[in-house]
Amino acid sequence: MGLVGNVGKPDCARVVAAAARLIRQAGRRVATDAATERLLHGTAEVYPDSAALARNVDLLLVCGGDGTMLRTAREIAGLATPMLGINIGGLGFLTAVSSRQLPDALQRVWSGRFTFERRTLLEAEASHAGRRFRCRALNDVVISHGSESRLIDLDVTINGDPVTCYRGDGLVISSPTGSTAYSLAAGGAIVLPTAEVLALTPICPHTLSNRPLILNHSARIEVKVLTQRPPAVLSADGEPVTELVAGDRVRIRRSRHTVRLMHLTGSSFFEALRSKLHWRGTTL
């Protein structure tokens, strides 16, 4: 079993050490990537990165938060090895198990009480200053204003058909997994993570007629930047990719690669909504 940890989190060393101990007690081998191995002081098999680790284990335990899950998902995209997220603090919508539940969670894994779920990734390609940039995202691709808090104009075409020019703080193009992240905060719909759709959500649009769009998962989205100043910023899962200026274009589509997440029996997307987003409802 592979262990990947966010070494920047104060409690990560404790959780990774506990996971390694439980794995060994079950008679199974422990392997890590090079960064996480420093937390175990040379007591595990070591591979140079998450992708190499995933090729040599049957499950990745990812200890951290949603950011750690997103990074690992991008690194192992296209590989069949599933991930099980162990949450260390924070909201942890992608991390299915609290660190306090780790012993019980591993017992359920050993006894086969789990299912797998494939999650769609996005791919984006952009051109800027004569260079081409490519990136993948599990949650979302975002085009937004940079450090200057000013409106930007973005012209959107879908499958070659002109849609509209969005004027505002930017656009979020999200996968179903990312519907509960930035897209939700910007007013987008909550989408089941297994739905075969993409979502386009404007960020603070400067007109009441601009609304979020739900698109078929085969949609090919092209965004052209119309504003020279301030420069826009392209990011993938919150990681900056490049600046964009007037005339630059970004093409976004569903990736042919997916990732597999492990879900323990008894857990569900709606249970996560109720517990993590405090979705209770009320009566008038």
mmCIF file of N, CA and C in Angstrom, residues 11-60:
data_model
loop_
_atom_site.group_PDB
_atom_site.id
_atom_site.type_symbol
_atom_site.label_atom_id
_atom_site.label_comp_id
_atom_site.label_asym_id
_atom_site.label_seq_id
_atom_site.Cartn_x
_atom_site.Cartn_y
_atom_site.Cartn_z
ATOM 1 N N ASP A 11 0.267 17.941 11.494
ATOM 2 C CA ASP A 11 -0.140 16.622 11.986
ATOM 3 C C ASP A 11 0.117 15.496 11.000
ATOM 4 N N CYS A 12 0.705 15.816 9.848
ATOM 5 C CA CYS A 12 0.850 14.796 8.814
ATOM 6 C C CYS A 12 1.779 13.666 9.249
ATOM 7 N N ALA A 13 2.883 14.004 9.900
ATOM 8 C CA ALA A 13 3.844 12.971 10.312
ATOM 9 C C ALA A 13 3.182 11.955 11.235
ATOM 10 N N ARG A 14 2.370 12.435 12.162
ATOM 11 C CA ARG A 14 1.678 11.525 13.091
ATOM 12 C C ARG A 14 0.723 10.599 12.352
ATOM 13 N N VAL A 15 -0.047 11.147 11.416
ATOM 14 C CA VAL A 15 -1.042 10.347 10.701
ATOM 15 C C VAL A 15 -0.363 9.344 9.777
ATOM 16 N N VAL A 16 0.676 9.773 9.071
ATOM 17 C CA VAL A 16 1.401 8.864 8.175
ATOM 18 C C VAL A 16 2.050 7.737 8.971
ATOM 19 N N ALA A 17 2.646 8.063 10.127
ATOM 20 C CA ALA A 17 3.271 7.025 10.962
ATOM 21 C C ALA A 17 2.230 6.035 11.468
ATOM 22 N N ALA A 18 1.066 6.534 11.872
ATOM 23 C CA ALA A 18 -0.009 5.640 12.337
ATOM 24 C C ALA A 18 -0.498 4.739 11.215
ATOM 25 N N ALA A 19 -0.637 5.302 10.013
ATOM 26 C CA ALA A 19 -1.073 4.504 8.869
ATOM 27 C C ALA A 19 -0.053 3.423 8.546
ATOM 28 N N ALA A 20 1.224 3.777 8.557
ATOM 29 C CA ALA A 20 2.276 2.796 8.268
ATOM 30 C C ALA A 20 2.263 1.669 9.288
ATOM 31 N N ARG A 21 2.077 2.017 10.549
ATOM 32 C CA ARG A 21 2.038 0.991 11.607
ATOM 33 C C ARG A 21 0.859 0.038 11.410
ATOM 34 N N LEU A 22 -0.314 0.577 11.089
ATOM 35 C CA LEU A 22 -1.497 -0.255 10.884
ATOM 36 C C LEU A 22 -1.349 -1.146 9.651
ATOM 37 N N ILE A 23 -0.724 -0.623 8.613
ATOM 38 C CA ILE A 23 -0.511 -1.417 7.397
ATOM 39 C C ILE A 23 0.420 -2.586 7.687
ATOM 40 N N ARG A 24 1.506 -2.326 8.425
ATOM 41 C CA ARG A 24 2.447 -3.404 8.753
ATOM 42 C C ARG A 24 1.803 -4.436 9.669
ATOM 43 N N GLN A 25 1.001 -3.985 10.622
ATOM 44 C CA GLN A 25 0.325 -4.919 11.526
ATOM 45 C C GLN A 25 -0.612 -5.852 10.771
ATOM 46 N N ALA A 26 -1.114 -5.383 9.627
ATOM 47 C CA ALA A 26 -1.987 -6.222 8.801
ATOM 48 C C ALA A 26 -1.186 -7.129 7.869
ATOM 49 N N GLY A 27 0.138 -7.098 7.982
ATOM 50 C CA GLY A 27 0.980 -7.976 7.173
ATOM 51 C C GLY A 27 1.196 -7.485 5.759
ATOM 52 N N ARG A 28 1.025 -6.205 5.541
ATOM 53 C CA ARG A 28 1.186 -5.646 4.208
ATOM 54 C C ARG A 28 2.391 -4.710 4.172
ATOM 55 N N ARG A 29 2.932 -4.530 2.960
ATOM 56 C CA ARG A 29 4.126 -3.683 2.821
ATOM 57 C C ARG A 29 3.728 -2.214 2.716
ATOM 58 N N VAL A 30 4.650 -1.344 3.127
ATOM 59 C CA VAL A 30 4.443 0.095 3.087
ATOM 60 C C VAL A 30 5.401 0.694 2.069
ATOM 61 N N ALA A 31 4.862 1.526 1.196
ATOM 62 C CA ALA A 31 5.688 2.239 0.221
ATOM 63 C C ALA A 31 5.277 3.707 0.208
ATOM 64 N N THR A 32 6.207 4.591 -0.132
ATOM 65 C CA THR A 32 5.916 6.027 -0.156
ATOM 66 C C THR A 32 6.627 6.680 -1.343
ATOM 67 N N ASP A 33 6.243 7.922 -1.614
ATOM 68 C CA ASP A 33 7.046 8.726 -2.524
ATOM 69 C C ASP A 33 8.194 9.344 -1.729
ATOM 70 N N ALA A 34 9.122 9.972 -2.445
ATOM 71 C CA ALA A 34 10.336 10.465 -1.793
ATOM 72 C C ALA A 34 10.039 11.525 -0.738
ATOM 73 N N ALA A 35 9.079 12.413 -1.004
ATOM 74 C CA ALA A 35 8.778 13.473 -0.047
ATOM 75 C C ALA A 35 8.211 12.909 1.249
ATOM 76 N N THR A 36 7.267 11.976 1.139
ATOM 77 C CA THR A 36 6.612 11.415 2.328
ATOM 78 C C THR A 36 7.565 10.527 3.123
ATOM 79 N N GLU A 37 8.529 9.913 2.462
ATOM 80 C CA GLU A 37 9.453 9.002 3.140
ATOM 81 C C GLU A 37 10.204 9.683 4.266
ATOM 82 N N ARG A 38 10.415 11.003 4.140
ATOM 83 C CA ARG A 38 11.139 11.731 5.192
ATOM 84 C C ARG A 38 10.390 11.684 6.516
ATOM 85 N N LEU A 39 9.067 11.498 6.465
ATOM 86 C CA LEU A 39 8.282 11.423 7.698
ATOM 87 C C LEU A 39 8.403 10.063 8.369
ATOM 88 N N LEU A 40 8.880 9.051 7.617
ATOM 89 C CA LEU A 40 8.975 7.690 8.162
ATOM 90 C C LEU A 40 10.407 7.271 8.449
ATOM 91 N N HIS A 41 11.356 8.162 8.174
ATOM 92 C CA HIS A 41 12.765 7.947 8.556
ATOM 93 C C HIS A 41 13.321 6.639 8.010
ATOM 94 N N GLY A 42 13.094 6.394 6.710
ATOM 95 C CA GLY A 42 13.738 5.260 6.055
ATOM 96 C C GLY A 42 13.143 3.906 6.342
ATOM 97 N N THR A 43 11.890 3.828 6.765
ATOM 98 C CA THR A 43 11.300 2.523 7.121
ATOM 99 C C THR A 43 10.316 2.014 6.075
ATOM 100 N N ALA A 44 10.320 2.588 4.870
ATOM 101 C CA ALA A 44 9.389 2.157 3.830
ATOM 102 C C ALA A 44 10.105 2.076 2.486
ATOM 103 N N GLU A 45 9.528 1.318 1.564
ATOM 104 C CA GLU A 45 10.024 1.333 0.188
ATOM 105 C C GLU A 45 9.768 2.718 -0.400
ATOM 106 N N VAL A 46 10.714 3.213 -1.174
ATOM 107 C CA VAL A 46 10.624 4.592 -1.651
ATOM 108 C C VAL A 46 10.636 4.621 -3.179
ATOM 109 N N TYR A 47 9.719 5.429 -3.727
ATOM 110 C CA TYR A 47 9.675 5.679 -5.167
ATOM 111 C C TYR A 47 9.804 7.187 -5.383
ATOM 112 N N PRO A 48 10.322 7.603 -6.526
ATOM 113 C CA PRO A 48 10.673 9.031 -6.692
ATOM 114 C C PRO A 48 9.493 9.989 -6.641
ATOM 115 N N ASP A 49 8.313 9.561 -7.068
ATOM 116 C CA ASP A 49 7.164 10.465 -7.095
ATOM 117 C C ASP A 49 5.869 9.662 -7.004
ATOM 118 N N SER A 50 4.749 10.375 -6.986
ATOM 119 C CA SER A 50 3.453 9.716 -6.816
ATOM 120 C C SER A 50 3.124 8.790 -7.977
ATOM 121 N N ALA A 51 3.487 9.180 -9.203
ATOM 122 C CA ALA A 51 3.181 8.347 -10.370
ATOM 123 C C ALA A 51 3.927 7.023 -10.294
ATOM 124 N N ALA A 52 5.222 7.066 -9.966
ATOM 125 C CA ALA A 52 5.997 5.833 -9.843
ATOM 126 C C ALA A 52 5.461 4.970 -8.705
ATOM 127 N N LEU A 53 5.090 5.619 -7.603
ATOM 128 C CA LEU A 53 4.515 4.888 -6.474
ATOM 129 C C LEU A 53 3.225 4.191 -6.880
ATOM 130 N N ALA A 54 2.349 4.909 -7.589
ATOM 131 C CA ALA A 54 1.053 4.349 -7.980
ATOM 132 C C ALA A 54 1.212 3.137 -8.890
ATOM 133 N N ARG A 55 2.273 3.088 -9.681
ATOM 134 C CA ARG A 55 2.495 1.951 -10.581
ATOM 135 C C ARG A 55 2.914 0.692 -9.830
ATOM 136 N N ASN A 56 3.279 0.837 -8.564
ATOM 137 C CA ASN A 56 3.832 -0.297 -7.825
ATOM 138 C C ASN A 56 3.034 -0.684 -6.583
ATOM 139 N N VAL A 57 1.851 -0.091 -6.400
ATOM 140 C CA VAL A 57 0.999 -0.435 -5.259
ATOM 141 C C VAL A 57 -0.430 -0.631 -5.752
ATOM 142 N N ASP A 58 -1.284 -1.202 -4.887
ATOM 143 C CA ASP A 58 -2.678 -1.419 -5.285
ATOM 144 C C ASP A 58 -3.630 -0.375 -4.717
ATOM 145 N N LEU A 59 -3.138 0.502 -3.834
ATOM 146 C CA LEU A 59 -3.963 1.569 -3.276
ATOM 147 C C LEU A 59 -3.057 2.674 -2.754
ATOM 148 N N LEU A 60 -3.471 3.926 -2.984
ATOM 149 C CA LEU A 60 -2.770 5.074 -2.412
ATOM 150 C C LEU A 60 -3.601 5.654 -1.281
#
